[in-house]
mmCIF file of C-alpha atoms in Angstrom:
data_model
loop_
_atom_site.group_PDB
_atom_site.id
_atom_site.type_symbol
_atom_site.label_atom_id
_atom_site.label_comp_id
_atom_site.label_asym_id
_atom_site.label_seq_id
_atom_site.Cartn_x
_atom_site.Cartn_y
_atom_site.Cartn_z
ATOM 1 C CA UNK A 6 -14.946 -11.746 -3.917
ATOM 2 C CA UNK A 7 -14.808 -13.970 -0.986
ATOM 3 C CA UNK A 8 -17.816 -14.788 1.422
ATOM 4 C CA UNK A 9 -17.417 -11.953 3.586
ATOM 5 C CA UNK A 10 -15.257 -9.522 0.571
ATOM 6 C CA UNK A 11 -12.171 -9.115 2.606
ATOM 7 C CA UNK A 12 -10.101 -12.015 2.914
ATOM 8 C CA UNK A 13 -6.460 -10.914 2.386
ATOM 9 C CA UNK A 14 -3.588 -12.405 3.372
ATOM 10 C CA UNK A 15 -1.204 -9.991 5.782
ATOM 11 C CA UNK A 16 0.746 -7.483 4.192
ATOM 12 C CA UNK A 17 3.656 -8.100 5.796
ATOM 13 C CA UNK A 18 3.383 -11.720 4.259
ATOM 14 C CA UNK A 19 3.027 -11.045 0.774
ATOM 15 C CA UNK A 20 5.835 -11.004 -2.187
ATOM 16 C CA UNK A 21 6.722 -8.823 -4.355
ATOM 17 C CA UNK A 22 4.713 -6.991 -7.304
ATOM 18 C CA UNK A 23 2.487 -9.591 -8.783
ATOM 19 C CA UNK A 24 2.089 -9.885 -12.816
ATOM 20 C CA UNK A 25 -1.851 -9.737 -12.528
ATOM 21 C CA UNK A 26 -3.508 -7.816 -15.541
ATOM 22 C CA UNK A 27 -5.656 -6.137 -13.462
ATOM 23 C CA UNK A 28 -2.030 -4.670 -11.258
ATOM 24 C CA UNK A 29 -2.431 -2.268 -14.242
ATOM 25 C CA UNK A 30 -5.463 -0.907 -13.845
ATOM 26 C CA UNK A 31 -6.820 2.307 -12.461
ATOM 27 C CA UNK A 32 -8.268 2.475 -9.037
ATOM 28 C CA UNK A 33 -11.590 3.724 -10.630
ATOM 29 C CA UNK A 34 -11.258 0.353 -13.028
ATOM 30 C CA UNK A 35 -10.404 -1.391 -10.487
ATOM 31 C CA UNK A 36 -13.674 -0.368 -8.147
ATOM 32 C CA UNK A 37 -16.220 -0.691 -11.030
ATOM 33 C CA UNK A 38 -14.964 -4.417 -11.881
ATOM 34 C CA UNK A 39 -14.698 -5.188 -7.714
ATOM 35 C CA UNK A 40 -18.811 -3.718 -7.568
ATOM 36 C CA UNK A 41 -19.406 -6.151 -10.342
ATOM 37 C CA UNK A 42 -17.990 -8.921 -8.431
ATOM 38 C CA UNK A 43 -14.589 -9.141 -9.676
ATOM 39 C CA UNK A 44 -12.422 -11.304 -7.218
ATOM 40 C CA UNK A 45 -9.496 -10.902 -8.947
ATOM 41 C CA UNK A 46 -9.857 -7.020 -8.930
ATOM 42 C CA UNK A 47 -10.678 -6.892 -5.556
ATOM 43 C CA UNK A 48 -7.306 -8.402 -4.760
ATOM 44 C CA UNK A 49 -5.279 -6.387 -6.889
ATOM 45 C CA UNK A 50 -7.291 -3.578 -5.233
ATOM 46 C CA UNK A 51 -6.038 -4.656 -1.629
ATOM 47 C CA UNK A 52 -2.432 -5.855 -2.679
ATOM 48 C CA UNK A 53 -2.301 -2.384 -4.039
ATOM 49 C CA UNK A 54 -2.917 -0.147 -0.937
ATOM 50 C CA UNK A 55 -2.098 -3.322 1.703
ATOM 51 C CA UNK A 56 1.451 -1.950 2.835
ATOM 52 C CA UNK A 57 -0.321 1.709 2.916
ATOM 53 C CA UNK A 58 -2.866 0.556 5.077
ATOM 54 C CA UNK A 59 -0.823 -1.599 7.128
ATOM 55 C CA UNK A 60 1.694 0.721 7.684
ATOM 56 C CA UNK A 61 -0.306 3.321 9.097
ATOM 57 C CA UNK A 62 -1.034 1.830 12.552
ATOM 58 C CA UNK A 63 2.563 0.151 12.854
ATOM 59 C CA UNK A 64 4.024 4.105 12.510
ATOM 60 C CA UNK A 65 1.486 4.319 15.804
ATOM 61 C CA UNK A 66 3.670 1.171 17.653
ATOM 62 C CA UNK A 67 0.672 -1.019 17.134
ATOM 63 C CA UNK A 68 2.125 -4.514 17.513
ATOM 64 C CA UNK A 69 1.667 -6.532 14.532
ATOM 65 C CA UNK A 70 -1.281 -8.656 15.927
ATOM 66 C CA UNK A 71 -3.179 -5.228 16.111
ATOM 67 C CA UNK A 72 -2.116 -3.762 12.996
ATOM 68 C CA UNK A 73 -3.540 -6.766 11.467
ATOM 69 C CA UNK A 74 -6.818 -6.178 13.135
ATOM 70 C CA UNK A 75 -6.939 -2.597 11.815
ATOM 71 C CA UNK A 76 -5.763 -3.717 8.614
ATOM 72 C CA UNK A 77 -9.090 -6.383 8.606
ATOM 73 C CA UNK A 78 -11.232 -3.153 9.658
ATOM 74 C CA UNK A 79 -10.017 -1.155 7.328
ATOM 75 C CA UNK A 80 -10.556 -3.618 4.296
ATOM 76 C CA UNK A 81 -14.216 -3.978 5.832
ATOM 77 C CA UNK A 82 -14.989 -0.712 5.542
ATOM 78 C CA UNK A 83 -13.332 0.100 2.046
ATOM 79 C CA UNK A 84 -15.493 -3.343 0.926
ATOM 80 C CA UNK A 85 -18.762 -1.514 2.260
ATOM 81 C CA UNK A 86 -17.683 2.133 1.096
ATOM 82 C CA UNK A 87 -17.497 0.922 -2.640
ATOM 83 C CA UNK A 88 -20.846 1.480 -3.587
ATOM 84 C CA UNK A 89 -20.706 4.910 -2.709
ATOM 85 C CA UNK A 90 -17.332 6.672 -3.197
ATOM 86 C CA UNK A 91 -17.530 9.528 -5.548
ATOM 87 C CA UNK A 92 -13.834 10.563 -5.799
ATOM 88 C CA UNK A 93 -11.948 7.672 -6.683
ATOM 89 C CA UNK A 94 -8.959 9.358 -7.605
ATOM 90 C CA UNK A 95 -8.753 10.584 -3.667
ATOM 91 C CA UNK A 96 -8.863 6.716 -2.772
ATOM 92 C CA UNK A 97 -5.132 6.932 -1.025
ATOM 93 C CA UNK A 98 -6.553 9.840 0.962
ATOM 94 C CA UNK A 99 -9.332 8.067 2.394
ATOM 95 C CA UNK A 100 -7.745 5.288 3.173
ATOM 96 C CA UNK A 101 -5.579 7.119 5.398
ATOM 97 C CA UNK A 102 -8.058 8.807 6.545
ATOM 98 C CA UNK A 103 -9.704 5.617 7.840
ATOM 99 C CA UNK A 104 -6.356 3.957 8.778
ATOM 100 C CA UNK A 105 -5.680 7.084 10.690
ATOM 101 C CA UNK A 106 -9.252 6.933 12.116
ATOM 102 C CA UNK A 107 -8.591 3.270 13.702
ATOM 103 C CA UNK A 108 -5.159 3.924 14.537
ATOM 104 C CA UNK A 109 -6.045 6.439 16.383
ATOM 105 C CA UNK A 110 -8.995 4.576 18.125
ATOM 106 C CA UNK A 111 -6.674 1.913 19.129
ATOM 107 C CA UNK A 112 -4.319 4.281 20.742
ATOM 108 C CA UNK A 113 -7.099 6.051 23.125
ATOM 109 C CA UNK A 114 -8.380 2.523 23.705
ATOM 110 C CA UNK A 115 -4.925 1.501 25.197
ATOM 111 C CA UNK A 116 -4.826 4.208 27.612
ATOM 112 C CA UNK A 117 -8.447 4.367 28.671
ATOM 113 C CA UNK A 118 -8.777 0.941 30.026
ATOM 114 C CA UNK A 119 -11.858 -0.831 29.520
ATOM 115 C CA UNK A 120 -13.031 1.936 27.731
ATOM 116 C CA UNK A 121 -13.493 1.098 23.536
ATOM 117 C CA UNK A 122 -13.226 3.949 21.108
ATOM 118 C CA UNK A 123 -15.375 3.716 18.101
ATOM 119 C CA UNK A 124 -13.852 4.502 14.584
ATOM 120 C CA UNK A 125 -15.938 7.386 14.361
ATOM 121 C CA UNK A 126 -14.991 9.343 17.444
ATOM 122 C CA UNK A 127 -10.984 9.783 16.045
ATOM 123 C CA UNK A 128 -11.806 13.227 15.104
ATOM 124 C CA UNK A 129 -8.661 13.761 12.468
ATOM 125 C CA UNK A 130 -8.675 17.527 13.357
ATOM 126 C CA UNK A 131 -7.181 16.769 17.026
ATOM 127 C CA UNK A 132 -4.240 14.902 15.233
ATOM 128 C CA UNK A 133 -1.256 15.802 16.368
ATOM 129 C CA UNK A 134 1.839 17.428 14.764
ATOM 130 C CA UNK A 135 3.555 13.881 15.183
ATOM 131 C CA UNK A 136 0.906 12.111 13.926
ATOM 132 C CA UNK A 137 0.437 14.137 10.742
ATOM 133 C CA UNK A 138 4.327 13.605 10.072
ATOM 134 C CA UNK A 139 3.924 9.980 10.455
ATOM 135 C CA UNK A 140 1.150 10.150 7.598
ATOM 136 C CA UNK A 141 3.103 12.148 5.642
ATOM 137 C CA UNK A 142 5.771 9.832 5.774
ATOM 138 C CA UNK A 143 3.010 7.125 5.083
ATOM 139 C CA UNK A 144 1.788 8.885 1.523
ATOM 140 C CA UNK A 145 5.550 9.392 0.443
ATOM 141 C CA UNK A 146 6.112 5.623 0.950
ATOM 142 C CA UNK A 147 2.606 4.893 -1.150
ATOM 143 C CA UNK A 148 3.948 7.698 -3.950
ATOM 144 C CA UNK A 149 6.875 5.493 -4.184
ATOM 145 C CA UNK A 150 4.861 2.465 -4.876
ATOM 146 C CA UNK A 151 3.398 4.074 -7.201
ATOM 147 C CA UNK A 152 6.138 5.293 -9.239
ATOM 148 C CA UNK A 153 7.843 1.355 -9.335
ATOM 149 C CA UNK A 154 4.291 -0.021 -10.127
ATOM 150 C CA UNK A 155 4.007 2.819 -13.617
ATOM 151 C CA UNK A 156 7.208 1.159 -14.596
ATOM 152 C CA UNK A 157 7.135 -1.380 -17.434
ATOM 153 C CA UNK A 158 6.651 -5.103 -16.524
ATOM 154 C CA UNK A 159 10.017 -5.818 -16.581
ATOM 155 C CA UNK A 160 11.825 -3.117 -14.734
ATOM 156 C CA UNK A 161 8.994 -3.469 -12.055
ATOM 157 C CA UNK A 162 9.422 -6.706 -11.132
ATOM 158 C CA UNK A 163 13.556 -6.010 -11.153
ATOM 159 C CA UNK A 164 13.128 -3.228 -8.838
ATOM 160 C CA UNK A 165 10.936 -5.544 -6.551
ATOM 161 C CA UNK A 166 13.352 -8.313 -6.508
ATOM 162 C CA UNK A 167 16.112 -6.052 -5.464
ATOM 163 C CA UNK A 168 15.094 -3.353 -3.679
ATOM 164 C CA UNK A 169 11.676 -5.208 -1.749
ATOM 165 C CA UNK A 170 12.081 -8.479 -1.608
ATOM 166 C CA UNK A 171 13.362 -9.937 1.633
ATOM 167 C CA UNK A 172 15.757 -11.859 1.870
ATOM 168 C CA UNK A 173 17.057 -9.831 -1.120
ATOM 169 C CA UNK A 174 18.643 -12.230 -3.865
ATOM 170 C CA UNK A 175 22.233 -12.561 -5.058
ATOM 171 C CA UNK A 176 23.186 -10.112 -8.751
ATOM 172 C CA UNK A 177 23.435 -13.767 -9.917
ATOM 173 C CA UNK A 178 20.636 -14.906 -8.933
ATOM 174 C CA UNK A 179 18.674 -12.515 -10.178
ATOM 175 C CA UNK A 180 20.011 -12.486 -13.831
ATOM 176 C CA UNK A 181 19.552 -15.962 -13.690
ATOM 177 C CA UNK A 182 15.831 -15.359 -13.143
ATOM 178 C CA UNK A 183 15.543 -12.901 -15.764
ATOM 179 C CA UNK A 184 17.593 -15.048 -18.439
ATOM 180 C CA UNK A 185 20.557 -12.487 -18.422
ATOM 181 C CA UNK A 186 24.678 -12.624 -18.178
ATOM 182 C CA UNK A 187 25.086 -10.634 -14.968
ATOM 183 C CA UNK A 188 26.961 -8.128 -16.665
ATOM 184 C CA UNK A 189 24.136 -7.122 -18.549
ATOM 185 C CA UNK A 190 21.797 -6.920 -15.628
ATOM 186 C CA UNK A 191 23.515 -3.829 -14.405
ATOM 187 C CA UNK A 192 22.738 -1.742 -17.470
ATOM 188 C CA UNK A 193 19.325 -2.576 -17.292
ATOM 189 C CA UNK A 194 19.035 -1.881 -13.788
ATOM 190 C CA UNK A 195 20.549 1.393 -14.826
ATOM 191 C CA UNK A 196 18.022 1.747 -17.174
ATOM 192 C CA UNK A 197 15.235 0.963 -14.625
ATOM 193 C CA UNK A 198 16.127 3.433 -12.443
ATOM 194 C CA UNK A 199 16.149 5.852 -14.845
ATOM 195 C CA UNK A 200 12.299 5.630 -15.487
ATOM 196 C CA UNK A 201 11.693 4.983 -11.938
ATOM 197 C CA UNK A 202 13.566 8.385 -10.768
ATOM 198 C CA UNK A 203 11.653 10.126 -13.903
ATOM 199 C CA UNK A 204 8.369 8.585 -11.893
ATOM 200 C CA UNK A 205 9.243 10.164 -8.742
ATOM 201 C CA UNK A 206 9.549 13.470 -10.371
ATOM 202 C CA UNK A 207 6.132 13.197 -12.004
ATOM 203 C CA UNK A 208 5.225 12.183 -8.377
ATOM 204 C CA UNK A 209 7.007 15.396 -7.049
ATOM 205 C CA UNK A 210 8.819 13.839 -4.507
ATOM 206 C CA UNK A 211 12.454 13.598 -6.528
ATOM 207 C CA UNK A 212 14.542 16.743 -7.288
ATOM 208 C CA UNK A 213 14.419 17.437 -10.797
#
């Protein structure tokens, strides 16, 4: 890890779905390689919950200088949290639990001036109806993410270059990247989003 364990470039800066080994690994692999000082896991470990995190205080209007500061604190306190989480499988749920938490603490902070809310006192039992839609809406988005990064190597990074990436490429552009005659791209995109949509149903959040 880096000096101070969190360095990590802005979400809204990264690419697409990178073809790290460790992008395959469980969370719980994942956290026992970052607590043996792992660098490399603890970036696939932040690239892999970066746009959850980050996307949690931009639902609350945070401008994108602020989200980035609650992204930082966030990162900070999953880094210190790492020795002791016992349910690694609930890692999305805390997360958004502690996005919420800051979110939250930002948003009193704005309208109590000069008055700084810590983490701590964002109780998540006084959130709102709104602001437990908004998370909702958060999880389904990090479900999704999910589901493309189960895929097989190849269909994940197609369904990254033309669903995520930004500016999105040209069909004949992206067969050239993939070594393909463009007709030929479109049955294997077919084929991708076959196993994708089979994801989403494993996910429950696809009609059967």
């Amino acid at each position: 890890m880096t000096e101070s364990g969190t360095d990590a470039a802005a979400p809204e800066r990264r690419g697409r779905v990178s073809g790290r080994a460790e992008d395959g690994w469980t969370d719980a692999r994942l956290v026992e390689a970052c607590l043996s000082g792992n660098q490399a896991a603890w970036a696939a470990l932040v690239e892999r919950y970066a746009r959850l995190i980050y996307s949690v205080p931009r639902r609350y209007q945070a401008t994108p200088e602020d989200a980035e500061d609650i992204f930082q604190t966030v990162c900070l306190e999953l880094y210190n949290a790492l020795p002791r989480l016992r349910k690694v499988d609930s890692l999305r749920s805390w997360l958004m639990t502690v996005a919420s938490h800051a979110s939250l603490a930002w948003k009193t902070a704005r309208t109590r001036r000069g008055h700084v809310v810590d983490v701590d006192d964002a109780d998540p039992v006084r959130l709102s109806t709104v602001d437990r839609d908004l998370l909702e809406d958060v999880e389904r988005d990090q479900l999704v993410r999910d589901a493309v990064r189960s895929l097989p190597e190849r269909c994940r990074e197609l369904v990254g270059i033309l669903f995520f990436e930004q500016p999105p490429r040209s069909y004949k552009e992206v067969a050239a990247h993939f070594g393909l005659a463009v007709g030929s791209l479109g049955f294997i995109r077919g084929r991708c989003l076959q196993k994708l949509q089979k994801a989403l149903r494993e996910a429950g959040i696809a009609r059967a």
